[in-house]
Short mmCIF file of C-alpha atoms in Angstrom, two decimals:
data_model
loop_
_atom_site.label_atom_id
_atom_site.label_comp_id
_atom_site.label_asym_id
_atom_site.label_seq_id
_atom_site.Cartn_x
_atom_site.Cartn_y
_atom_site.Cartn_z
CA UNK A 238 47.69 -138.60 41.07
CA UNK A 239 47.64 -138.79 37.33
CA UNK A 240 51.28 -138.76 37.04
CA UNK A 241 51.62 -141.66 40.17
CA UNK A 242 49.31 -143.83 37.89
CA UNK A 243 51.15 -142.78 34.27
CA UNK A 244 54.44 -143.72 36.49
CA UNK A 245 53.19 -146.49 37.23
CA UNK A 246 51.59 -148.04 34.70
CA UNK A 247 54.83 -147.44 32.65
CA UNK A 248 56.83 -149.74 34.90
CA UNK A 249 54.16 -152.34 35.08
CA UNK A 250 51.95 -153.40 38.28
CA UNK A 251 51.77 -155.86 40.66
CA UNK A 252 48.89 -158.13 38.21
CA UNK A 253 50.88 -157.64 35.43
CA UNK A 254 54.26 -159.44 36.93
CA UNK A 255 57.15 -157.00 36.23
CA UNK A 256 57.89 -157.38 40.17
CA UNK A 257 58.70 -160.19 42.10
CA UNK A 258 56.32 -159.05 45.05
CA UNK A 259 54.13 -157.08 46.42
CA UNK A 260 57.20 -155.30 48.80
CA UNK A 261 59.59 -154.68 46.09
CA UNK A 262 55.82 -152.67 44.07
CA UNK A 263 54.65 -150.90 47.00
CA UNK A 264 58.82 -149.56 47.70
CA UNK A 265 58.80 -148.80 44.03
CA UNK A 266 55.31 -146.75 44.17
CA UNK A 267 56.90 -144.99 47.82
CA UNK A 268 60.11 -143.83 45.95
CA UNK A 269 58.19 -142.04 42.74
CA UNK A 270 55.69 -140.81 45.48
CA UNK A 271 58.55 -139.45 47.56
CA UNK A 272 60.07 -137.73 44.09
CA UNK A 273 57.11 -136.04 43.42
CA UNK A 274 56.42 -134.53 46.47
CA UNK A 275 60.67 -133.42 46.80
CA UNK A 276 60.07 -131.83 43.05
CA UNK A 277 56.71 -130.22 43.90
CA UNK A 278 57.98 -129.21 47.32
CA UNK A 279 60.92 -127.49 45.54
CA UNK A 280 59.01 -125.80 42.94
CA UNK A 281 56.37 -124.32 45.95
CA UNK A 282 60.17 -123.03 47.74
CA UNK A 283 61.36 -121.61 44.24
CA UNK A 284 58.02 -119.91 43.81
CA UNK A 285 57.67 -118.18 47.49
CA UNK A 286 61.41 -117.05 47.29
CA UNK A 287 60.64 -115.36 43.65
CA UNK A 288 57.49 -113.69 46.02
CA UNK A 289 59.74 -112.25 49.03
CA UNK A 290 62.26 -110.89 46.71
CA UNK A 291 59.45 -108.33 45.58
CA UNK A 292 58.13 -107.63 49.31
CA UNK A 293 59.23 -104.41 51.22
CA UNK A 294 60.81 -104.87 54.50
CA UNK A 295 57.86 -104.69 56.54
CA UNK A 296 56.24 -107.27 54.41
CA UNK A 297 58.49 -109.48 54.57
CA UNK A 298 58.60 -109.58 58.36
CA UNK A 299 54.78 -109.96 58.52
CA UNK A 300 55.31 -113.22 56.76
CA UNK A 301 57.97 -114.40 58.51
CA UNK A 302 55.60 -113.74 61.88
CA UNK A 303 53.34 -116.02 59.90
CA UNK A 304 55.17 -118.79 59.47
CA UNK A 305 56.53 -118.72 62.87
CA UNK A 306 52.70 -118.47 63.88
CA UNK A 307 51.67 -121.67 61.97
CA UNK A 308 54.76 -123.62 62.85
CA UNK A 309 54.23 -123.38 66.71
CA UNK A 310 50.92 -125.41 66.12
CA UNK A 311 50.92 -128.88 67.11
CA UNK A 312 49.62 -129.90 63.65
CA UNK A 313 51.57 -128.68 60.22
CA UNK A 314 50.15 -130.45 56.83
CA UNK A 315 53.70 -129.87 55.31
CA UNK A 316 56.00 -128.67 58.26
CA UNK A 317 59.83 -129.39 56.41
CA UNK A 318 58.64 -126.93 53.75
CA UNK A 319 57.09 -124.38 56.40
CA UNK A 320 60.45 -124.47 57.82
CA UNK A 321 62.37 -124.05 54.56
CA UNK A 322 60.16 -121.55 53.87
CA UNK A 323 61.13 -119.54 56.82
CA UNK A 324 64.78 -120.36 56.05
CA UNK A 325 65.22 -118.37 52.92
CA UNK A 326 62.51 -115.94 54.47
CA UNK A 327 65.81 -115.18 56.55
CA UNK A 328 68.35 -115.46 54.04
CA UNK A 329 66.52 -112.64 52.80
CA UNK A 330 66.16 -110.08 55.54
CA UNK A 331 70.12 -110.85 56.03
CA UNK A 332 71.08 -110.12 52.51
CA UNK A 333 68.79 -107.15 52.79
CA UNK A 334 70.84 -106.23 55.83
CA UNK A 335 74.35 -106.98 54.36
CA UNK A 336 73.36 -104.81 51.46
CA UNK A 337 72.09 -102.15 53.11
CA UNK A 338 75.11 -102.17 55.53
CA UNK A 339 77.23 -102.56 52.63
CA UNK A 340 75.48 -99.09 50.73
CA UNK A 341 76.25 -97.11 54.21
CA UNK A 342 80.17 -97.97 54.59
CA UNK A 343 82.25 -96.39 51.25
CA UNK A 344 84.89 -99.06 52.79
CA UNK A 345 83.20 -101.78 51.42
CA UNK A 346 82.83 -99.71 47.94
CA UNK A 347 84.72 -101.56 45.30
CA UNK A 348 85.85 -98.91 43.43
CA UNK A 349 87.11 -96.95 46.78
CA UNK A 350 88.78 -99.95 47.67
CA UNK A 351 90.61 -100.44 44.14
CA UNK A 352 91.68 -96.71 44.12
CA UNK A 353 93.00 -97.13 47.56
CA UNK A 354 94.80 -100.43 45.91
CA UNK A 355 96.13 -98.45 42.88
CA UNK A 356 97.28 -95.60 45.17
CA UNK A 357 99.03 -98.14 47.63
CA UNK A 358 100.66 -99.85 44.57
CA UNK A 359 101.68 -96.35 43.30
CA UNK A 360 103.82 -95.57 46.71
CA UNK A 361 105.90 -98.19 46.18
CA UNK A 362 107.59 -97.30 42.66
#
């Protein structure tokens, strides 16, 4: 709230005249509102994906069961960030997959595949 009233008192008030209504104050006072919630919003999502990078695989299920748990109720305080939440929750487990696909298959090892490259170049001399 401090930072709403710094904002504000910056660009002036209503009393003080620096707007030509009350409309054009209170859309002014909704926009820096809806900034600070976007920037705190994005700095909760930064801080929960730097936390599920360091979870094991079980883990990180349990709190995607979680999420899904408090998103079927009714009433969410902050449901868009719930939801992002449990967006990169499975961005995770499928780069965890990828990866773990990716270790298992020498195919998709890049150097096998550039000595396969070399030695296909090689055949053609």
């Amino acid at each position: 709230m401090e930072a709403v009233g710094l904002t504000v008192q910056k660009k002036g008030s209503v009393i003080a005249g620096d707007f030509q209504g009350e409309d054009i104050f209170f859309k002014y006072l909704f926009g820096v509102m809806k900034g600070l919630f976007k920037k705190h919003r994005s700095a909760q999502l930064t801080q929960f994906v730097e936390e599920i990078e360091r979870l094991s695989d079980v883990m990180l299920s349990h709190v995607g069961m979680k999420l899904e748990e408090i998103l079927e109720k009714k009433h969410v305080v902050d449901r868009e960030l719930q939801v992002a939440k449990l967006r990169e929750l499975e961005r995770e487990e499928s780069a965890r997959q990828r990866r773990k696909h990716y270790a298992n298959h020498a195919a998709f090892d890049l150097t096998s595949s550039l000595n396969t490259f070399k030695l296909f170049m090689k055949t053609d001399d």
